[in-house]
Amino acid sequence: MLESLEIAVLTVSDTRTLETDTSGQFLCDSLELAGHHLADRYLEVDDVYRLRAKVSQWIATPEVEVILLTGGTGFTSRDLTPEAIVPLLDNTIEGFGELFRHLSYLEIGTSTLQSRALAGFANNTLVFCIPGSTGACRTAWDGILREQLDINHRPCNFAELIRRDSHS
């Protein structure tokens, strides 16, 4: 039986609205189909301090166990998600970005080099930064997150780390 996690979704975009945000909607639909609960959803412009403020608020909220950010992970001057989020992390999950780029390479070839997907822990909260395309969100969810957020996935998963650390 899946243990439901409380997951917040943040779309980083200067051009989308909640109505036109297919990537964030994909993540919301996918997490709910997997049996998790959408704790909150928000859309924020590419601004380091506004991103930090919103993510810090969620990190400080014990009910939010996972944060999924989509967008702002490229190399343009407006793509600031990694710069905003890395300083908030207690530690990083190096393998997430590596595995994401491997899976993405199988789909889009060397263009995956422009992805700065990353993940880490902050205050016993998992934080995942995913590129903004719906395809990238699908790759991350189907290829990594669905299993790693399932406490029954073996031999290990991130869900059990959240739950174990919260009961320490």
Coordinates of N, CA and C in Angstrom, one line a residue:
M1 N 0.8 -1.2 0.0 CA 0.0 0.0 0.0 C 0.9 1.2 0.0
L2 N 0.6 2.2 -0.9 CA 1.4 3.4 -1.0 C 1.0 4.3 0.2
E3 N 2.1 4.9 0.8 CA 1.9 5.9 1.8 C 1.9 7.2 1.0
S4 N 0.8 8.0 1.2 CA 0.7 9.2 0.5 C 1.7 10.3 1.1
L5 N 2.3 11.0 0.2 CA 3.2 12.1 0.6 C 2.5 13.4 0.3
E6 N 2.9 14.4 1.0 CA 2.4 15.8 0.8 C 3.4 16.5 -0.1
I7 N 2.9 16.8 -1.3 CA 3.8 17.3 -2.4 C 3.3 18.7 -2.8
A8 N 4.3 19.7 -2.9 CA 4.0 21.0 -3.4 C 4.6 21.1 -4.8
V9 N 4.0 21.8 -5.7 CA 4.5 22.0 -7.1 C 4.6 23.5 -7.3
L10 N 5.8 23.9 -7.8 CA 6.1 25.3 -8.1 C 6.6 25.3 -9.5
T11 N 5.9 26.1 -10.4 CA 6.3 26.3 -11.7 C 7.0 27.7 -11.8
V12 N 8.2 27.7 -12.4 CA 9.0 28.9 -12.5 C 8.9 29.3 -14.0
S13 N 8.2 30.5 -14.1 CA 8.0 31.0 -15.5 C 7.6 32.5 -15.5
D14 N 8.1 33.2 -16.5 CA 7.7 34.6 -16.7 C 6.6 34.7 -17.7
T15 N 6.2 33.6 -18.4 CA 5.2 33.6 -19.4 C 4.0 32.8 -19.2
R16 N 4.0 31.8 -18.3 CA 2.9 30.9 -18.1 C 1.9 31.5 -17.0
T17 N 0.7 31.0 -17.1 CA -0.2 31.2 -16.0 C -0.6 29.8 -15.5
L18 N -1.3 29.7 -14.4 CA -1.8 28.4 -14.0 C -2.6 27.7 -15.0
E19 N -3.4 28.4 -15.8 CA -4.2 27.9 -16.8 C -3.4 27.3 -18.0
T20 N -2.3 27.9 -18.3 CA -1.5 27.5 -19.5 C -0.3 26.6 -19.0
D21 N -0.1 26.3 -17.8 CA 1.0 25.6 -17.3 C 0.8 24.1 -17.4
T22 N 1.1 23.5 -18.6 CA 1.0 22.1 -18.8 C 2.0 21.3 -18.0
S23 N 3.1 21.8 -17.8 CA 4.2 21.0 -17.0 C 3.8 20.9 -15.6
G24 N 3.4 21.9 -14.9 CA 3.0 21.9 -13.5 C 1.7 21.0 -13.4
Q25 N 0.8 21.2 -14.4 CA -0.4 20.4 -14.3 C -0.1 18.9 -14.5
F26 N 0.9 18.6 -15.3 CA 1.3 17.1 -15.5 C 1.8 16.6 -14.2
L27 N 2.6 17.3 -13.5 CA 3.1 16.9 -12.2 C 2.0 16.7 -11.2
C28 N 1.1 17.7 -11.1 CA 0.0 17.6 -10.2 C -0.9 16.4 -10.5
D29 N -1.2 16.2 -11.7 CA -2.0 15.0 -12.1 C -1.3 13.7 -11.8
S30 N 0.0 13.6 -12.1 CA 0.8 12.4 -11.9 C 0.9 12.1 -10.4
L31 N 1.2 13.0 -9.6 CA 1.3 12.7 -8.2 C 0.0 12.3 -7.6
E32 N -1.1 12.9 -8.0 CA -2.4 12.5 -7.5 C -2.8 11.1 -8.0
L33 N -2.5 10.8 -9.2 CA -2.7 9.4 -9.8 C -1.9 8.4 -9.1
A34 N -0.7 8.8 -8.6 CA 0.1 7.8 -7.8 C -0.3 7.7 -6.4
G35 N -1.3 8.4 -6.0 CA -1.8 8.3 -4.6 C -1.3 9.3 -3.6
H36 N -0.6 10.3 -4.1 CA 0.0 11.3 -3.2 C -1.0 12.5 -3.1
H37 N -0.8 13.4 -2.2 CA -1.7 14.6 -2.0 C -1.0 15.9 -2.5
L38 N -1.7 16.7 -3.2 CA -1.1 18.0 -3.6 C -1.3 18.9 -2.5
A39 N -0.2 19.3 -1.8 CA -0.2 20.1 -0.6 C -0.4 21.6 -1.0
D40 N 0.2 22.0 -2.2 CA 0.1 23.4 -2.6 C 0.6 23.4 -4.1
R41 N 0.1 24.5 -4.8 CA 0.6 24.7 -6.1 C 0.8 26.2 -6.3
Y42 N 1.9 26.6 -7.0 CA 2.2 28.0 -7.1 C 2.9 28.2 -8.4
L43 N 2.8 29.4 -8.9 CA 3.6 29.8 -10.1 C 4.3 31.1 -9.7
E44 N 5.7 31.1 -10.0 CA 6.5 32.3 -9.6 C 7.4 32.6 -10.8
V45 N 7.7 33.9 -10.9 CA 8.6 34.4 -12.0 C 10.0 34.0 -11.7
D46 N 10.9 34.0 -12.7 CA 12.3 33.7 -12.5 C 13.0 34.8 -11.7
D47 N 12.9 34.8 -10.4 CA 13.5 35.8 -9.6 C 14.1 35.0 -8.4
V48 N 15.4 35.1 -8.2 CA 16.1 34.3 -7.2 C 15.4 34.5 -5.8
Y49 N 15.2 35.7 -5.4 CA 14.7 35.9 -4.0 C 13.2 35.5 -3.9
R50 N 12.4 35.7 -4.9 CA 11.0 35.3 -4.8 C 11.0 33.7 -4.7
L51 N 11.8 33.1 -5.5 CA 11.9 31.6 -5.5 C 12.3 31.1 -4.2
R52 N 13.4 31.7 -3.6 CA 13.9 31.3 -2.3 C 12.8 31.5 -1.2
A53 N 12.1 32.6 -1.3 CA 11.1 32.9 -0.3 C 10.0 31.8 -0.3
K54 N 9.5 31.5 -1.5 CA 8.4 30.5 -1.6 C 8.9 29.1 -1.2
V55 N 10.0 28.7 -1.7 CA 10.6 27.4 -1.3 C 10.9 27.3 0.1
S56 N 11.5 28.4 0.7 CA 11.8 28.4 2.1 C 10.6 28.2 3.0
Q57 N 9.5 28.9 2.5 CA 8.2 28.8 3.3 C 7.8 27.3 3.3
W58 N 7.8 26.6 2.2 CA 7.4 25.2 2.1 C 8.4 24.3 2.9
I59 N 9.7 24.6 2.8 CA 10.7 23.8 3.6 C 10.4 23.9 5.1
A60 N 10.0 25.1 5.5 CA 9.7 25.3 6.9 C 8.3 24.8 7.4
T61 N 7.5 24.3 6.4 CA 6.2 23.8 6.8 C 6.3 22.3 6.9
P62 N 6.2 21.8 8.1 CA 6.3 20.3 8.3 C 5.4 19.4 7.5
E63 N 4.2 20.0 7.1 CA 3.3 19.2 6.3 C 3.8 19.0 4.9
V64 N 4.7 19.8 4.3 CA 5.2 19.6 3.0 C 6.4 18.7 3.1
E65 N 6.3 17.6 2.4 CA 7.4 16.6 2.5 C 8.2 16.6 1.2
V66 N 7.6 17.0 0.1 CA 8.3 17.0 -1.2 C 8.0 18.3 -1.9
I67 N 8.9 18.9 -2.6 CA 8.7 20.1 -3.4 C 9.2 19.8 -4.8
L68 N 8.3 19.9 -5.8 CA 8.7 19.7 -7.2 C 8.7 21.1 -7.9
L69 N 9.8 21.5 -8.4 CA 9.9 22.8 -9.1 C 10.1 22.4 -10.6
T70 N 9.4 23.1 -11.5 CA 9.6 22.9 -12.9 C 9.9 24.2 -13.6
G71 N 11.0 24.3 -14.3 CA 11.3 25.5 -15.0 C 12.5 26.2 -14.4
G72 N 13.1 27.0 -15.3 CA 14.3 27.8 -14.8 C 15.6 27.1 -14.6
T73 N 15.7 25.9 -15.3 CA 17.0 25.1 -15.1 C 17.9 25.2 -16.3
G74 N 17.6 26.0 -17.3 CA 18.4 26.1 -18.5 C 19.6 27.0 -18.3
F75 N 20.2 27.5 -19.4 CA 21.4 28.3 -19.3 C 21.1 29.8 -19.7
T76 N 19.9 30.2 -19.9 CA 19.7 31.6 -20.3 C 19.9 32.5 -19.1
S77 N 19.9 33.8 -19.3 CA 20.2 34.7 -18.2 C 19.0 34.7 -17.2
R78 N 17.8 34.3 -17.7 CA 16.6 34.3 -16.8 C 16.4 32.9 -16.1
D79 N 17.2 31.9 -16.4 CA 17.1 30.6 -15.7 C 17.9 30.6 -14.4
L80 N 17.2 30.8 -13.3 CA 17.8 31.1 -12.1 C 17.5 30.0 -11.0
T81 N 16.7 29.0 -11.4 CA 16.3 28.1 -10.3 C 17.4 27.4 -9.6
P82 N 18.5 26.9 -10.2 CA 19.6 26.3 -9.4 C 20.2 27.3 -8.5
E83 N 20.5 28.5 -9.0 CA 21.1 29.6 -8.1 C 20.2 29.9 -6.9
A84 N 18.9 29.9 -7.1 CA 18.0 30.2 -6.0 C 17.9 29.0 -5.0
I85 N 17.9 27.8 -5.5 CA 17.6 26.6 -4.6 C 18.8 26.0 -3.9
V86 N 19.9 25.9 -4.6 CA 21.1 25.2 -4.0 C 21.5 25.8 -2.6
P87 N 21.5 27.1 -2.4 CA 21.9 27.6 -1.1 C 20.9 27.1 0.0
L88 N 19.7 26.7 -0.3 CA 18.7 26.3 0.7 C 18.8 24.9 1.1
L89 N 19.6 24.1 0.3 CA 19.7 22.6 0.5 C 20.7 22.3 1.6
D90 N 20.3 21.4 2.5 CA 21.3 20.8 3.5 C 22.2 19.9 2.8
N91 N 21.8 19.1 1.9 CA 22.7 18.3 1.0 C 22.0 18.0 -0.3
T92 N 22.8 17.6 -1.3 CA 22.3 17.4 -2.6 C 22.2 15.9 -2.9
I93 N 21.4 15.6 -3.9 CA 21.3 14.2 -4.4 C 21.9 14.3 -5.8
E94 N 23.2 14.1 -5.8 CA 23.9 14.2 -7.1 C 23.4 13.3 -8.2
G95 N 23.0 12.1 -7.8 CA 22.5 11.1 -8.7 C 21.2 11.5 -9.5
F96 N 20.4 12.4 -8.9 CA 19.2 12.8 -9.6 C 19.5 13.5 -10.9
G97 N 20.3 14.5 -10.9 CA 20.7 15.2 -12.1 C 21.3 14.3 -13.1
E98 N 22.2 13.4 -12.6 CA 22.9 12.5 -13.5 C 22.0 11.5 -14.2
L99 N 21.1 10.9 -13.4 CA 20.1 10.0 -13.9 C 19.1 10.7 -14.9
F100 N 18.6 11.9 -14.5 CA 17.7 12.6 -15.3 C 18.4 12.9 -16.7
R101 N 19.6 13.4 -16.7 CA 20.3 13.7 -18.0 C 20.5 12.4 -18.8
H102 N 20.8 11.3 -18.1 CA 20.9 10.0 -18.9 C 19.6 9.6 -19.5
L103 N 18.5 9.7 -18.8 CA 17.2 9.4 -19.4 C 16.8 10.4 -20.5
S104 N 17.1 11.6 -20.2 CA 16.8 12.7 -21.2 C 17.6 12.5 -22.5
Y105 N 18.9 12.1 -22.3 CA 19.7 11.8 -23.5 C 19.1 10.8 -24.4
L106 N 18.5 9.8 -23.8 CA 17.9 8.7 -24.6 C 16.7 9.3 -25.4
E107 N 16.2 10.4 -25.0 CA 15.0 11.0 -25.7 C 15.4 12.2 -26.6
I108 N 16.3 13.1 -26.1 CA 16.6 14.3 -26.9 C 18.1 14.4 -27.3
G109 N 18.9 13.4 -27.0 CA 20.3 13.5 -27.4 C 21.1 14.5 -26.6
T110 N 22.1 15.1 -27.2 CA 23.0 15.9 -26.5 C 22.4 17.2 -26.0
S111 N 21.2 17.6 -26.4 CA 20.5 18.8 -25.9 C 20.3 18.7 -24.4
T112 N 20.4 17.5 -23.8 CA 20.2 17.3 -22.4 C 21.3 18.0 -21.6
L113 N 22.4 18.3 -22.3 CA 23.5 19.0 -21.6 C 23.1 20.4 -21.1
Q114 N 22.0 20.9 -21.6 CA 21.5 22.2 -21.2 C 20.6 22.2 -20.0
S115 N 20.4 21.0 -19.5 CA 19.6 20.8 -18.3 C 20.4 20.9 -17.0
R116 N 20.0 21.7 -16.1 CA 20.6 21.8 -14.8 C 19.7 21.2 -13.7
A117 N 19.0 20.1 -14.1 CA 18.2 19.4 -13.1 C 19.0 19.0 -11.9
L118 N 18.4 19.2 -10.7 CA 19.1 18.9 -9.5 C 18.0 18.6 -8.4
A119 N 18.6 18.0 -7.3 CA 17.7 17.7 -6.2 C 18.5 17.7 -4.9
G120 N 17.8 17.7 -3.8 CA 18.4 17.7 -2.5 C 17.4 17.6 -1.3
F121 N 18.0 17.6 -0.1 CA 17.2 17.6 1.1 C 17.4 19.0 1.8
A122 N 16.3 19.5 2.4 CA 16.4 20.7 3.2 C 15.3 20.5 4.3
N123 N 15.8 20.4 5.6 CA 14.8 20.3 6.7 C 13.9 19.1 6.6
N124 N 14.5 18.0 6.2 CA 13.7 16.8 6.0 C 12.7 16.9 4.9
T125 N 12.9 17.8 3.9 CA 12.0 18.0 2.8 C 12.8 17.7 1.5
L126 N 12.3 16.9 0.6 CA 12.9 16.6 -0.6 C 12.6 17.7 -1.6
V127 N 13.6 18.2 -2.3 CA 13.4 19.3 -3.3 C 13.9 18.8 -4.6
F128 N 13.1 18.8 -5.7 CA 13.5 18.4 -7.0 C 13.3 19.6 -8.0
C129 N 14.3 19.9 -8.8 CA 14.3 20.9 -9.8 C 14.4 20.3 -11.1
I130 N 13.3 20.4 -11.9 CA 13.1 19.7 -13.2 C 13.0 20.8 -14.3
P131 N 13.5 20.5 -15.5 CA 13.3 21.5 -16.6 C 11.8 21.7 -16.8
G132 N 11.5 22.8 -17.5 CA 10.1 23.3 -17.6 C 9.3 22.7 -18.7
S133 N 9.8 21.9 -19.6 CA 9.0 21.3 -20.6 C 8.1 20.1 -20.0
T134 N 7.0 19.9 -20.6 CA 6.1 18.8 -20.1 C 6.8 17.5 -20.4
G135 N 7.6 17.4 -21.5 CA 8.3 16.2 -21.7 C 9.4 15.9 -20.6
A136 N 10.1 16.9 -20.2 CA 11.1 16.8 -19.1 C 10.4 16.3 -17.8
C137 N 9.2 16.9 -17.5 CA 8.5 16.5 -16.3 C 8.1 15.1 -16.4
R138 N 7.7 14.6 -17.6 CA 7.3 13.3 -17.8 C 8.5 12.3 -17.6
T139 N 9.6 12.7 -18.2 CA 10.8 11.9 -18.0 C 11.2 11.8 -16.5
A140 N 11.2 12.9 -15.8 CA 11.5 12.9 -14.4 C 10.5 12.1 -13.6
W141 N 9.2 12.2 -13.8 CA 8.2 11.5 -13.1 C 8.3 10.0 -13.4
D142 N 8.1 9.7 -14.7 CA 8.1 8.3 -15.0 C 9.4 7.6 -14.8
G143 N 10.5 8.2 -15.0 CA 11.8 7.6 -14.9 C 12.4 7.5 -13.6
I144 N 12.0 8.4 -12.7 CA 12.7 8.5 -11.4 C 11.7 8.7 -10.2
L145 N 10.9 9.8 -10.3 CA 10.1 10.2 -9.1 C 9.0 9.2 -8.7
R146 N 8.3 8.7 -9.7 CA 7.2 7.8 -9.3 C 7.7 6.7 -8.4
E147 N 8.8 6.0 -8.7 CA 9.4 4.9 -7.9 C 10.0 5.5 -6.6
Q148 N 10.8 6.5 -6.7 CA 11.5 7.0 -5.6 C 10.6 7.7 -4.5
L149 N 9.4 8.0 -4.9 CA 8.4 8.6 -3.9 C 7.5 7.5 -3.4
D150 N 7.7 6.3 -3.8 CA 6.9 5.1 -3.4 C 7.6 4.4 -2.3
I151 N 7.1 4.4 -1.1 CA 7.8 3.8 0.0 C 7.9 2.3 -0.1
N152 N 7.2 1.7 -1.1 CA 7.3 0.2 -1.3 C 8.4 -0.1 -2.3
H153 N 9.0 0.9 -3.0 CA 10.0 0.6 -4.0 C 11.2 0.0 -3.4
R154 N 11.8 -1.0 -3.9 CA 13.0 -1.7 -3.3 C 14.1 -1.7 -4.4
P155 N 15.3 -1.6 -3.9 CA 15.8 -1.8 -2.6 C 15.7 -0.6 -1.7
C156 N 15.5 0.6 -2.3 CA 15.5 1.8 -1.5 C 14.7 2.9 -2.2
N157 N 14.3 3.9 -1.4 CA 13.5 5.0 -2.0 C 13.6 6.2 -1.1
F158 N 13.3 7.4 -1.6 CA 13.4 8.6 -0.8 C 12.3 8.7 0.2
A159 N 11.1 8.1 -0.1 CA 10.0 8.3 0.8 C 10.3 7.7 2.2
E160 N 11.0 6.6 2.2 CA 11.3 6.0 3.5 C 12.3 6.9 4.3
L161 N 13.2 7.6 3.6 CA 14.1 8.5 4.3 C 13.4 9.7 4.9
I162 N 12.4 10.2 4.3 CA 11.6 11.3 4.8 C 10.9 10.8 6.1
R163 N 10.2 9.7 6.0 CA 9.4 9.1 7.1 C 10.3 8.7 8.2
R164 N 11.5 8.1 7.9 CA 12.4 7.6 9.0 C 12.9 8.8 9.7
D165 N 13.4 9.9 9.0 CA 14.0 11.0 9.6 C 12.9 11.8 10.4
S166 N 11.7 11.8 10.0 CA 10.7 12.6 10.7 C 10.3 11.9 12.0
H167 N 10.6 10.6 12.2 CA 10.3 9.9 13.4 C 11.5 9.7 14.3
S168 N 12.6 10.4 13.9 CA 13.9 10.2 14.7 C 13.8 11.0 16.0

